[in-house]
């Protein structure tokens, strides 16, 4: 198995790598916090791969992606006939991870009833399948991750304090990418090395990338590099091509057409090319960070209007997870209706 890569030269990432080396062989639970896309899953895999459990399974479960009524069966398994559709017995994630590591992603979104059952399992190291009577012992190291502020969730009554104490024996906090801009060029080169037809970025383009906010963090940067390689494989990307990629353009800009009635007007400060030139930049250049922030806010506000303020539908319109959208809205001080 290829070793997971926690890429970066920043002091924060160096400290996290050092912490992983110290705690990898411990059986204590680990809680990894940080914004969506910051690399929490990479840390979890590294903890497993550097531990004495590395030869045993690494099993991941996204607690936010499984319907609440199916989560217990996913975690603990079920017996034949335990519920409608249970046509055969099935082992859950705890049993599958026996001897290895169970990674519970987005544990902050776990329903209250499951929180109590997880707490009991962490205390006893024993599970019972849904519809079963016999206790099953499990030897599993639990690594949990969340982008939710669990202290605030406890205060709001959405998360159990005693479960947090069980999960948060060792705490690793992943920073957002905009707090470690010096890591962006390293990450870009890392993602380029995996591309079939890698593009090349000029030093000026890499410097511009390092100055962007990257609200989607490392995941967003990875997707951007993949898009760059698709459109500019084996080519060198400078500032002009970079600006086109960031705006979603895949061909030289065309003269601006008359806006449609319901079309969003460009945010303040966005420069558009003159009819006789292909340049996206004026004589004074462009503030890419502010440009992207303004564009992001404009799309979020229109999606909210089209969805009638419904967060779940708005997230689907934007191709985002609900939790990611809420995080963006809070950071931009856009009122969250739920």
Rosetta silent file (secondary structure, phi, psi, omega in degrees, C-alpha in Angstrom):
SEQUENCE: XXXXXXXXXXXXXXXXXXXXXXXXXXXXXXXXXXXXXXXXXXXXXXXXXXXXXXXXXXXXXXXXXXXXXXXXXXXXXXXXXXXXXXXXXXXXXXXXXXXXXXXXXXXXXXXXXXXXXXXXXXXXXXXXXXXXXXXXXXXXXXXXXXXXXXXXXXXXXXXXXXXXXXXXXXXXXXXXXXXXXXXXXXXXXXXXXXXXXXXXXXXXXXXXXXXXXXXXXXXXXXXXXXXXXXXXXXXXXXXXXXXXXXXXXXXXXXXXXXXXXXXXXXXXXXXXXXXXXXXXXXXXXXXXXXXXXXXXXXXXXXXXXXXXXXXXXXXXXXXXXXXXXXXXXXXXXXXXXX
SCORE:     score description
SCORE:     0.000 S_00000001
   1 L     0.000  133.246  179.051    0.000    0.000    0.000 S_00000001
   2 L   -68.817  134.722 -178.344    1.324    3.433   -0.928 S_00000001
   3 L   -68.661  132.182  176.530    2.080    5.541    2.125 S_00000001
   4 L   -60.573  148.088 -174.487   -0.292    8.457    2.552 S_00000001
   5 L  -115.879  116.689  172.813    1.433   11.784    1.990 S_00000001
   6 L   -98.514   92.958 -168.598    1.084   14.724    4.352 S_00000001
   7 L   -89.697  138.329  174.759    2.748   17.257    2.072 S_00000001
   8 L   151.959  156.207  178.916    4.078   20.613    3.198 S_00000001
   9 L  -115.427    1.131 -177.578    7.005   22.571    4.595 S_00000001
  10 L   -69.190  153.103  178.046    5.096   24.799    7.003 S_00000001
  11 H   -57.856  -35.251 -178.970    5.894   24.551   10.733 S_00000001
  12 H   -64.324  -46.750 -179.714    2.329   23.394   11.424 S_00000001
  13 H   -68.325  -36.815  176.412    2.531   20.436    9.042 S_00000001
  14 H   -61.759  -40.564  179.381    6.016   19.559   10.291 S_00000001
  15 H   -66.449  -37.802  178.827    4.657   19.497   13.857 S_00000001
  16 H   -67.705  -40.900  176.839    1.750   17.252   12.826 S_00000001
  17 H   -60.300  -41.716  178.790    4.108   14.821   11.096 S_00000001
  18 H   -64.052  -40.371  179.309    6.199   14.695   14.271 S_00000001
  19 H   -65.127  -39.261  178.344    3.088   14.086   16.397 S_00000001
  20 H   -59.858  -43.035  178.680    2.016   11.218   14.132 S_00000001
  21 H   -60.849  -36.743 -177.866    5.392    9.529   14.638 S_00000001
  22 H   -71.505  -38.813 -168.694    4.980    9.817   18.436 S_00000001
  23 H  -105.406   -1.500 -172.308    1.440    8.490   18.731 S_00000001
  24 L   -57.108  -39.727 -174.928    1.162    6.026   15.841 S_00000001
  25 L   -87.038   -4.890  178.152    1.668    2.924   17.983 S_00000001
  26 L   -74.425  153.387  177.415   -0.645    4.006   20.802 S_00000001
  27 L   -94.939   -4.071 -177.779   -4.096    2.457   21.051 S_00000001
  28 L   -63.258  147.417  177.384   -5.651    5.660   22.394 S_00000001
  29 L   -66.130  148.646  179.876   -8.451    7.271   20.393 S_00000001
  30 E  -124.857  134.969  174.091   -7.513   10.245   18.218 S_00000001
  31 E  -112.713  123.389  178.764   -9.740   13.172   17.253 S_00000001
  32 E  -108.819  122.255  179.591   -8.741   15.114   14.128 S_00000001
  33 E  -115.165  160.710  179.059  -10.426   18.480   13.671 S_00000001
  34 L   149.797  164.171 -178.507  -10.265   21.000   10.855 S_00000001
  35 L   -67.502  160.394  179.149  -12.274   22.398    7.954 S_00000001
  36 L   -58.841  134.716  177.793  -13.593   20.209    5.166 S_00000001
  37 L    84.658    7.687 -175.653  -10.914   19.271    2.630 S_00000001
  38 L   -86.364   -8.380  176.810   -7.961   20.060    4.907 S_00000001
  39 L   108.243   22.902 -179.114   -6.543   16.514    4.890 S_00000001
  40 H   -63.243  -37.464  179.132   -8.002   14.869    8.001 S_00000001
  41 H   -66.125  -32.311  177.857   -8.368   11.548    6.161 S_00000001
  42 H   -65.100  -42.401  178.030   -4.677   11.669    5.178 S_00000001
  43 H   -62.119  -42.977  179.694   -3.683   12.017    8.829 S_00000001
  44 H   -60.436  -44.018 -179.566   -5.929    9.076    9.765 S_00000001
  45 H   -66.958  -38.620  178.007   -4.346    6.846    7.102 S_00000001
  46 H   -64.171  -41.317  177.639   -0.834    7.862    8.143 S_00000001
  47 H   -57.136  -42.169  179.512   -1.601    7.033   11.774 S_00000001
  48 H   -70.085  -46.836 -174.250   -2.663    3.560   10.669 S_00000001
  49 H   -67.353  -24.786  179.389    0.160    2.977    8.184 S_00000001
  50 L   -96.503    3.418 -177.768    2.848    3.942   10.694 S_00000001
  51 L   -97.376  171.437  175.786    1.368    1.869   13.522 S_00000001
  52 L   -70.819   -8.456  177.770    1.846   -1.751   14.516 S_00000001
  53 L   -90.260    5.113 -170.778   -1.670   -2.279   13.120 S_00000001
  54 L   -58.737  -30.043 -179.290   -0.566   -1.438    9.565 S_00000001
  55 L   -79.888   -9.117  179.672   -0.898   -5.031    8.331 S_00000001
  56 L   -98.965  174.266 -172.661   -4.509   -5.151    9.538 S_00000001
  57 L   -67.879  147.036  165.383   -7.515   -3.379    7.943 S_00000001
  58 E  -110.449  115.099 -174.837   -8.074    0.351    7.757 S_00000001
  59 E  -118.341  128.602 -178.141  -11.851    0.816    7.591 S_00000001
  60 E  -113.577  143.938  175.773  -13.498    4.192    7.013 S_00000001
  61 E  -140.526  121.610  175.241  -17.102    5.243    7.644 S_00000001
  62 E   -88.389  108.791 -174.141  -18.509    8.693    6.867 S_00000001
  63 L   -67.492  -22.513 -179.468  -21.124    9.197    9.581 S_00000001
  64 L   -85.189  -14.794 -174.583  -22.783   12.035    7.653 S_00000001
  65 L   -95.139   -9.076 -177.890  -23.216    9.994    4.469 S_00000001
  66 L  -104.985  130.080  176.886  -25.225    7.108    5.963 S_00000001
  67 L   -54.764  144.653 -174.555  -28.943    7.543    6.734 S_00000001
  68 H   -55.894  -37.159 -176.763  -29.606    7.609   10.474 S_00000001
  69 H   -76.677   -9.063  178.370  -31.743    4.452   10.384 S_00000001
  70 H  -109.151   -8.004 -172.532  -28.938    2.481    8.700 S_00000001
  71 H   -65.950  -39.164 -179.832  -25.971    3.781   10.673 S_00000001
  72 H   -61.758  -43.597  178.494  -26.241    1.242   13.502 S_00000001
  73 H   -64.499  -39.200  178.797  -26.197   -1.649   11.041 S_00000001
  74 H   -62.444  -40.752 -176.543  -23.237   -0.114    9.183 S_00000001
  75 H   -78.131  -44.091 -169.556  -21.237    0.228   12.396 S_00000001
  76 H  -111.859   -7.850 -178.881  -22.182   -2.935   14.272 S_00000001
  77 L    82.746  178.038  179.336  -23.623   -5.258   11.615 S_00000001
  78 E  -150.456  161.397  177.539  -26.902   -7.175   11.763 S_00000001
  79 L   -97.569  164.098  177.357  -28.291  -10.687   11.974 S_00000001
  80 L   -55.858  127.572  176.522  -30.557  -12.461    9.494 S_00000001
  81 L    78.140   11.045 -178.168  -34.087  -11.046    9.728 S_00000001
  82 L   -63.751  -30.130  178.542  -33.123   -8.189   12.053 S_00000001
  83 L  -157.917  169.622  179.732  -35.173   -5.801    9.892 S_00000001
  84 L   -58.731  124.336 -179.271  -36.953   -5.714    6.538 S_00000001
  85 L    99.156   -8.620  178.954  -34.378   -6.432    3.866 S_00000001
  86 L   -84.095   77.715 -173.247  -31.891   -8.180    6.188 S_00000001
  87 L   -82.344   -8.761  174.459  -31.817  -11.348    4.055 S_00000001
  88 L  -156.487  158.914  178.153  -28.506  -12.497    5.513 S_00000001
  89 L   -68.327  148.555 -177.330  -26.244  -11.749    8.462 S_00000001
  90 E  -145.422  132.693  175.436  -23.654   -9.047    7.878 S_00000001
  91 L   -75.534  146.815  178.093  -20.605   -7.872    9.816 S_00000001
  92 L   -94.774 -173.202 -175.283  -20.322   -4.146   10.521 S_00000001
  93 H   -67.628  -33.890  178.551  -17.391   -1.766   10.307 S_00000001
  94 H   -61.927  -46.121  179.252  -16.162   -2.526   13.843 S_00000001
  95 H   -66.290  -39.411  179.796  -15.826   -6.228   13.053 S_00000001
  96 H   -62.614  -30.282 -177.043  -14.269   -5.483    9.654 S_00000001
  97 L   -92.403    7.859 -176.362  -11.628   -3.324   11.354 S_00000001
  98 L   -53.624  126.549 -178.055  -10.754   -5.934   14.016 S_00000001
  99 L    87.174  -10.430 -176.626   -7.043   -5.708   14.747 S_00000001
 100 L  -122.013 -137.619 -173.650   -6.760   -2.506   12.744 S_00000001
 101 E  -126.037  135.316  173.789   -8.113    1.045   12.652 S_00000001
 102 E  -109.793  120.688 -179.707  -11.662    2.366   12.301 S_00000001
 103 E  -102.395  112.394  178.801  -11.858    5.895   10.899 S_00000001
 104 E   -99.772   98.425 -179.004  -15.128    7.649   11.761 S_00000001
 105 E   -83.885  148.751 -179.271  -15.294   10.692    9.514 S_00000001
 106 L    51.439   47.050 -179.131  -17.703   13.576   10.287 S_00000001
 107 H   -66.114  -20.740  178.742  -18.429   12.085   13.710 S_00000001
 108 H   -67.839  -14.859  178.759  -19.941   15.423   14.748 S_00000001
 109 H   -97.194    9.280 -178.406  -22.947   14.633   12.518 S_00000001
 110 L   -72.831  134.391  178.807  -23.716   11.338   14.267 S_00000001
 111 L   -60.483  154.333 -174.779  -27.294   11.060   15.619 S_00000001
 112 H   -58.814  -41.921 -178.250  -27.724   11.197   19.408 S_00000001
 113 H   -62.007  -37.803  179.525  -28.875    7.566   19.727 S_00000001
 114 H   -73.507  -29.662  177.074  -25.759    6.337   17.924 S_00000001
 115 H   -59.363  -42.230  179.854  -23.531    8.525   20.076 S_00000001
 116 H   -64.373  -40.726 -178.728  -24.676    6.584   23.158 S_00000001
 117 H   -71.305  -35.973  176.638  -24.007    3.222   21.493 S_00000001
 118 H   -66.288  -40.916  178.411  -20.582    4.334   20.261 S_00000001
 119 H   -59.151  -44.922  179.991  -19.701    5.525   23.757 S_00000001
 120 H   -62.115  -40.393  179.770  -20.626    2.135   25.221 S_00000001
 121 H   -65.239  -41.233  179.103  -18.508    0.355   22.612 S_00000001
 122 H   -64.644  -31.046 -179.305  -15.501    2.563   23.310 S_00000001
 123 H   -78.775  -37.911 -173.121  -15.845    1.804   27.036 S_00000001
 124 H  -102.798  -20.739 -173.554  -16.364   -1.956   26.773 S_00000001
 125 L    58.947   34.389  178.313  -14.716   -2.875   23.443 S_00000001
 126 E  -133.464  138.554  176.386  -17.740   -5.101   22.868 S_00000001
 127 E  -122.364  164.631  169.219  -20.449   -4.778   20.201 S_00000001
 128 L  -131.224  130.374  176.454  -23.789   -6.435   19.499 S_00000001
 129 L   -66.223  153.342  175.216  -25.130   -6.802   15.991 S_00000001
 130 E   -61.801  125.646 -178.169  -28.587   -5.389   15.285 S_00000001
 131 L    82.449    2.735 -179.382  -31.027   -8.195   16.125 S_00000001
 132 L   -99.517  164.412 -179.741  -28.276  -10.168   17.842 S_00000001
 133 L  -117.092  -21.236 -172.429  -27.965  -11.428   21.421 S_00000001
 134 L   -94.292  133.059  175.159  -24.304  -12.365   21.667 S_00000001
 135 L   -73.199  143.737 -179.931  -21.586   -9.848   22.581 S_00000001
 136 E  -124.288  119.191  179.158  -18.658   -9.681   20.163 S_00000001
 137 E   -75.681  140.001  179.327  -15.276   -8.427   21.368 S_00000001
 138 L  -131.971  138.526  174.793  -13.400   -6.085   19.047 S_00000001
 139 L  -109.265   93.654 -173.148   -9.799   -4.886   19.060 S_00000001
 140 L  -136.033  136.084  168.968  -10.028   -1.612   17.161 S_00000001
 141 E   -94.029  127.244 -177.641   -8.258    1.714   17.352 S_00000001
 142 E   -99.349  124.499  171.625  -10.760    4.490   16.710 S_00000001
 143 E  -117.396  122.448 -178.231   -9.692    7.628   14.869 S_00000001
 144 E  -113.930  154.645  178.175  -12.461   10.208   14.483 S_00000001
 145 E  -141.295  150.310  177.904  -12.600   13.400   12.460 S_00000001
 146 E  -156.839  148.052  171.000  -14.973   16.337   12.293 S_00000001
 147 L  -102.491    3.377 -179.816  -15.313   19.777   10.756 S_00000001
 148 L   -90.348  143.867  172.996  -17.918   20.658   13.395 S_00000001
 149 L   -76.226   99.910 -173.776  -17.064   22.681   16.510 S_00000001
 150 H   -68.830  -29.474  176.719  -17.859   19.940   19.026 S_00000001
 151 H   -63.423  -42.843  176.868  -17.659   22.291   22.017 S_00000001
 152 H   -67.752  -36.447  179.431  -20.397   24.427   20.468 S_00000001
 153 H   -65.595  -36.081  176.487  -22.332   21.270   19.537 S_00000001
 154 H   -65.693  -44.569  179.247  -22.212   20.134   23.175 S_00000001
 155 H   -61.613  -31.157 -179.928  -23.468   23.534   24.348 S_00000001
 156 L   -87.648   -1.119  178.479  -26.332   23.253   21.823 S_00000001
 157 L    80.463   16.648 -177.665  -27.197   19.753   23.008 S_00000001
 158 L   -98.486   -9.077 -178.347  -26.236   18.073   19.725 S_00000001
 159 L  -144.223  144.608 -177.271  -23.203   16.128   20.966 S_00000001
 160 L   -82.065  130.501  178.100  -22.405   14.223   24.142 S_00000001
 161 H   -65.120  -38.987 -177.947  -19.631   15.620   26.295 S_00000001
 162 H   -67.965  -29.710  175.515  -18.721   12.156   27.609 S_00000001
 163 H   -70.926  -38.812  177.107  -18.285   10.875   24.055 S_00000001
 164 H   -59.106  -42.367  179.537  -15.998   13.793   23.240 S_00000001
 165 H   -61.683  -35.893  179.433  -13.811   12.884   26.227 S_00000001
 166 H   -71.294  -38.894 -177.433  -13.554    9.318   24.925 S_00000001
 167 H   -78.721  -34.841 -170.120  -12.697   10.355   21.371 S_00000001
 168 L   -94.665   45.846  175.301  -10.433   13.291   22.200 S_00000001
 169 L   -68.584  -44.616  173.626   -7.680   11.429   24.065 S_00000001
 170 E  -123.302  134.575 -173.802   -5.204   12.731   21.493 S_00000001
 171 E  -120.642  128.968  173.422   -6.112   15.790   19.435 S_00000001
 172 E  -122.672  123.076 -178.911   -4.709   16.809   16.054 S_00000001
 173 E  -105.666  116.995  177.681   -5.941   20.095   14.552 S_00000001
 174 L   -87.610  128.535 -179.853   -5.556   20.468   10.779 S_00000001
 175 L   -81.255  154.024  171.225   -5.212   24.095    9.638 S_00000001
 176 L   -65.740  156.847 -175.259   -7.028   25.522    6.609 S_00000001
 177 H   -64.350  -31.533 -178.494   -4.843   25.851    3.536 S_00000001
 178 H   -71.182   -6.905  174.777   -4.929   29.666    3.620 S_00000001
 179 H   -94.438   -2.041  177.424   -3.065   29.529    6.960 S_00000001
 180 L  -139.961   60.299 -175.029   -0.138   27.683    5.354 S_00000001
 181 H   -61.742  -25.162  179.647    0.347   29.295    1.933 S_00000001
 182 H   -65.314  -15.137  179.340    3.971   28.161    1.795 S_00000001
 183 H   -85.768  -13.979 -174.885    2.658   24.605    1.340 S_00000001
 184 H   -60.644  -50.144  178.645    0.705   25.387   -1.844 S_00000001
 185 H   -58.000  -37.902  178.451    3.650   25.023   -4.308 S_00000001
 186 H   -64.247  -42.786  179.241    4.627   21.720   -2.650 S_00000001
 187 H   -65.470  -40.725  178.516    1.073   20.416   -2.913 S_00000001
 188 H   -59.584  -47.701  179.781    0.808   21.505   -6.554 S_00000001
 189 H   -63.656  -36.288  178.319    3.997   19.608   -7.442 S_00000001
 190 H   -63.441  -44.638 -179.921    2.761   16.576   -5.494 S_00000001
 191 H   -70.400  -35.726  177.116   -0.514   16.499   -7.432 S_00000001
 192 H   -63.226  -34.301 -177.188    1.272   17.109  -10.735 S_00000001
 193 H   -65.659  -19.713 -179.810    3.502   14.085  -10.104 S_00000001
 194 L   -95.002   -3.666 -176.165    0.422   11.849  -10.185 S_00000001
 195 L   -82.694  144.761  178.143   -0.936   13.249  -13.470 S_00000001
 196 L   -68.292  -41.031  177.235   -0.636   11.301  -16.726 S_00000001
 197 L  -126.709   80.978 -173.498    0.100   14.521  -18.670 S_00000001
 198 L   -68.341  140.318  171.028    1.273   17.010  -16.060 S_00000001
 199 L   -82.171  175.073  175.093    1.141   20.711  -16.734 S_00000001
 200 E  -128.468  140.814  178.805    3.867   23.082  -15.551 S_00000001
 201 E  -111.128  135.029  174.924    3.343   26.295  -13.583 S_00000001
 202 L   -69.077  158.474  176.426    5.654   29.298  -13.825 S_00000001
 203 H   -54.777  -37.726  179.338    7.040   30.651  -10.532 S_00000001
 204 H   -65.196  -39.037  178.857    4.728   33.659  -10.894 S_00000001
 205 H   -67.199  -40.757  177.336    1.702   31.374  -11.303 S_00000001
 206 H   -63.958  -38.983  177.572    2.686   29.330   -8.248 S_00000001
 207 H   -63.152  -40.447  178.257    3.074   32.526   -6.250 S_00000001
 208 H   -65.130  -40.467  178.705   -0.416   33.606   -7.349 S_00000001
 209 H   -62.599  -38.875 -179.542   -1.861   30.232   -6.335 S_00000001
 210 H   -66.011  -22.504 -178.588   -0.269   30.525   -2.901 S_00000001
 211 L   -90.680   -0.531 -178.472   -2.037   33.846   -2.384 S_00000001
 212 L   -84.495  157.361 -174.780   -5.548   32.522   -3.053 S_00000001
 213 L   -75.778  -28.824 -179.499   -7.977   31.754   -0.199 S_00000001
 214 L    46.830   65.954 -179.914   -8.799   28.126   -1.213 S_00000001
 215 L   -61.566  -24.816  176.025  -12.038   27.843    0.773 S_00000001
 216 L   -87.974    2.519  174.870  -12.207   24.164   -0.218 S_00000001
 217 H    61.656 -147.252 -171.991   -8.673   23.696    1.133 S_00000001
 218 H   -61.914  -35.193  179.236   -6.396   20.911   -0.157 S_00000001
 219 H   -61.562  -42.484  179.128   -9.275   19.099   -1.860 S_00000001
 220 H   -64.798  -42.320  178.767  -10.101   22.208   -3.901 S_00000001
 221 H   -63.113  -41.579  178.916   -6.445   22.692   -4.867 S_00000001
 222 H   -60.585  -44.558  179.350   -6.177   19.052   -5.955 S_00000001
 223 H   -64.695  -36.926  178.486   -9.254   19.396   -8.171 S_00000001
 224 H   -64.314  -44.832 -179.838   -7.860   22.616   -9.660 S_00000001
 225 H   -63.167  -39.113  177.375   -4.535   20.959  -10.538 S_00000001
 226 H   -61.432  -43.165  178.970   -6.410   18.048  -12.137 S_00000001
 227 H   -64.498  -39.528  179.076   -8.418   20.506  -14.250 S_00000001
 228 H   -62.159  -39.440 -179.866   -5.238   22.343  -15.220 S_00000001
 229 H   -71.036  -32.366  178.136   -3.638   19.105  -16.422 S_00000001
 230 H   -65.810  -42.959 -174.921   -6.718   18.160  -18.445 S_00000001
 231 H   -89.657  -24.678 -175.217   -6.747   21.488  -20.301 S_00000001
 232 H  -132.569   35.337  178.584   -3.012   22.271  -20.349 S_00000001
 233 L   -57.473  135.019  179.919   -1.253   18.884  -20.158 S_00000001
 234 L    67.557   11.646  178.093    2.439   19.136  -21.170 S_00000001
 235 L  -112.956  166.293  176.385    2.111   22.947  -21.334 S_00000001
 236 E  -101.243  129.003 -177.244    3.439   25.764  -19.172 S_00000001
 237 E  -103.472  116.700  174.442    0.830   27.786  -17.304 S_00000001
 238 L  -100.774 -165.438 -175.509    1.579   31.451  -16.679 S_00000001
 239 H   -63.830  -38.717 -177.218   -0.535   34.167  -15.112 S_00000001
 240 H   -66.896  -48.116  178.133   -2.852   34.617  -18.115 S_00000001
 241 H   -64.438  -34.185  178.325   -3.705   30.923  -18.470 S_00000001
 242 H   -63.070  -44.773  179.782   -4.016   30.736  -14.691 S_00000001
 243 H   -60.832  -39.403  178.543   -6.591   33.528  -14.629 S_00000001
 244 H   -65.219  -42.056  179.069   -8.631   31.714  -17.295 S_00000001
 245 H   -63.370  -41.124 -178.668   -8.534   28.464  -15.327 S_00000001
 246 H   -67.318  -27.650  176.804   -9.615   30.190  -12.145 S_00000001
 247 L   -89.148   -0.128  179.709  -12.563   31.713  -13.955 S_00000001
 248 L    85.582    7.357 -179.193  -13.499   28.367  -15.441 S_00000001
 249 L   -80.372  143.363  177.486  -12.483   29.380  -18.983 S_00000001
 250 L  -121.044    2.978  178.044  -11.022   26.701  -21.248 S_00000001
 251 L  -145.780  164.589 -179.186  -10.455   28.837  -24.348 S_00000001
 252 L   -55.143  139.334 -176.807   -9.315   32.386  -25.080 S_00000001
 253 L   -61.097  141.934  179.237  -11.887   34.899  -23.820 S_00000001
 254 L  -101.624  162.461  176.043  -14.402   36.174  -26.386 S_00000001
 255 L   -54.506  140.788 -174.605  -15.941   39.654  -26.607 S_00000001
 256 L   -69.203  125.676  178.283  -18.448   40.107  -23.835 S_00000001
 257 L   -81.262  162.016  176.868  -22.040   39.490  -24.936 S_00000001
 258 L   -62.275  135.807 -177.433  -24.979   41.551  -23.723 S_00000001
 259 L   -66.577  144.103  174.221  -26.088   40.202  -20.324 S_00000001
 260 L   -74.375  160.894 -174.200  -29.244   38.123  -20.099 S_00000001
 261 L   -55.870  -39.743 -175.439  -32.056   39.503  -17.927 S_00000001
 262 L  -101.839   13.185 -176.334  -31.409   37.199  -14.965 S_00000001
 263 L   -74.787  140.740  178.652  -27.643   36.999  -15.336 S_00000001
 264 L   -71.867  130.645  175.982  -25.552   37.844  -12.296 S_00000001
 265 L   -71.749  146.976  177.956  -23.576   41.026  -12.795 S_00000001
 266 L   -58.539  140.818  177.387  -19.831   40.679  -12.197 S_00000001
 267 L   -59.108  157.536  178.998  -18.905   41.533   -8.581 S_00000001
 268 L   -56.529  136.667  176.753  -17.356   44.949   -7.976 S_00000001
 269 L    93.877  -10.867  179.633  -13.719   45.112   -9.044 S_00000001
 270 L   -76.623  124.012 -179.401  -13.927   42.282  -11.603 S_00000001
 271 L   -94.139  136.431  175.843  -12.152   43.355  -14.798 S_00000001
 272 L  -114.025  150.190 -175.634  -13.364   42.046  -18.158 S_00000001
 273 L   -69.407  149.727  173.434  -11.265   42.075  -21.350 S_00000001
 274 L   -70.915  162.984 -177.171  -11.675   44.753  -23.988 S_00000001
 275 L   -64.008  -26.818 -173.480  -13.070   43.673  -27.375 S_00000001
 276 L   -99.322   11.527 -175.613   -9.723   43.932  -29.112 S_00000001
 277 L  -142.290  154.404  177.159   -7.554   41.980  -26.660 S_00000001
 278 L   -98.489    6.198 -176.977   -7.329   38.563  -25.048 S_00000001
 279 L   -77.466  136.728  175.406   -5.856   39.939  -21.816 S_00000001
 280 L   -92.908  -10.103 -173.689   -7.812   39.405  -18.597 S_00000001
 281 L  -108.730  138.462  171.331   -5.678   41.859  -16.639 S_00000001
 282 E   -80.184 -177.003 -178.434   -5.783   45.617  -16.667 S_00000001
 283 L   -63.014  -24.806 -179.117   -2.667   47.735  -16.364 S_00000001
 284 L   -97.948    7.566 -179.439   -2.808   47.437  -12.576 S_00000001
 285 E    78.057 -161.040 -178.836   -3.343   43.665  -12.528 S_00000001
 286 L  -145.652  145.393  175.309   -6.113   41.990  -10.531 S_00000001
 287 L   -87.803   93.565 -174.445   -6.649   40.992   -6.908 S_00000001
 288 H   -62.856  -37.608 -179.243   -7.353   37.289   -7.463 S_00000001
 289 H   -61.008  -48.350 -179.533   -8.146   36.620   -3.815 S_00000001
 290 H   -68.583  -36.433  178.439  -10.831   39.299   -3.694 S_00000001
 291 H   -57.962  -49.019 -178.322  -12.072   38.334   -7.154 S_00000001
 292 H   -66.725  -38.575  177.829  -12.694   34.738   -6.089 S_00000001
 293 H   -61.532  -45.122 -179.765  -14.293   35.780   -2.810 S_00000001
 294 H   -64.266  -42.732  179.154  -16.702   38.120   -4.624 S_00000001
 295 H   -63.042  -42.701 -179.056  -17.586   35.480   -7.218 S_00000001
 296 H   -63.167  -44.645  178.511  -18.168   32.858   -4.534 S_00000001
 297 H   -62.033  -41.137 -178.618  -20.431   35.153   -2.536 S_00000001
 298 H   -62.483  -44.171 -179.709  -22.418   36.070   -5.666 S_00000001
 299 H   -67.994  -39.307  179.428  -23.071   32.431   -6.581 S_00000001
 300 H   -63.525  -43.317 -178.483  -23.995   31.477   -3.019 S_00000001
 301 H   -65.375  -39.841  178.917  -26.467   34.365   -2.742 S_00000001
 302 H   -68.705  -39.854  179.232  -28.147   33.497   -6.064 S_00000001
 303 H   -63.046  -37.695  176.290  -28.329   29.798   -5.167 S_00000001
 304 H   -62.361  -41.901  179.806  -29.951   30.753   -1.852 S_00000001
 305 H   -64.872  -43.604 -179.134  -32.497   32.867   -3.720 S_00000001
 306 H   -67.534  -29.551 -177.764  -33.259   30.077   -6.209 S_00000001
 307 L   -93.261    3.299 -179.224  -33.615   27.504   -3.417 S_00000001
 308 L    66.199   26.059  179.025  -35.842   29.730   -1.281 S_00000001
 309 L    82.507    5.866  179.156  -33.235   29.746    1.479 S_00000001
 310 L   -80.686  115.779 -174.001  -33.192   25.934    1.806 S_00000001
 311 H   -61.657  -44.252 -176.342  -29.616   24.997    2.688 S_00000001
 312 H   -61.855  -44.269 -179.762  -29.798   21.414    1.397 S_00000001
 313 H   -69.288  -39.263  177.783  -31.132   22.466   -2.045 S_00000001
 314 H   -58.776  -44.068  179.507  -28.701   25.388   -2.212 S_00000001
 315 H   -61.192  -39.165  178.575  -25.802   22.983   -1.539 S_00000001
 316 H   -65.650  -39.823  179.316  -26.987   20.715   -4.386 S_00000001
 317 H   -62.012  -33.179 -177.082  -27.152   23.659   -6.792 S_00000001
 318 H   -94.506   -3.836 -179.289  -23.550   24.558   -5.938 S_00000001
 319 L    69.959   32.083 -178.233  -22.231   20.982   -5.891 S_00000001
 320 L  -116.156  159.054  167.663  -21.219   21.297   -2.223 S_00000001
 321 L   -73.667  150.453 -178.579  -21.785   19.275    0.908 S_00000001
 322 H   -57.902  -43.973 -178.741  -24.313   20.868    3.255 S_00000001
 323 H   -65.492  -35.365  178.389  -21.738   21.253    6.044 S_00000001
 324 H   -66.250  -42.565  179.444  -19.246   22.876    3.651 S_00000001
 325 H   -62.733  -44.431  179.701  -21.848   25.398    2.485 S_00000001
 326 H   -60.962  -40.142  179.232  -22.810   26.311    6.064 S_00000001
 327 H   -63.198  -42.990  178.442  -19.133   26.795    6.917 S_00000001
 328 H   -63.577  -44.538 -177.707  -18.643   29.102    3.915 S_00000001
 329 H   -62.948  -39.046  178.341  -21.783   31.127    4.751 S_00000001
 330 H   -66.634  -40.453 -179.720  -20.685   31.636    8.332 S_00000001
 331 H   -66.739  -34.427 -179.984  -17.223   32.738    7.245 S_00000001
 332 L   -88.680    0.878 -179.928  -18.732   35.196    4.756 S_00000001
 333 L    60.646   38.489  171.145  -21.298   36.378    7.307 S_00000001
 334 L   -93.794  127.442 -173.385  -24.205   35.292    5.103 S_00000001
 335 L   -57.497  130.042  177.071  -27.183   34.570    7.347 S_00000001
 336 L   -98.216  122.549 -174.206  -27.723   30.829    7.913 S_00000001
 337 L   -82.879   -3.788 -178.624  -31.396   30.065    8.206 S_00000001
 338 L  -134.744    0.000    0.000  -30.971   26.805   10.055 S_00000001
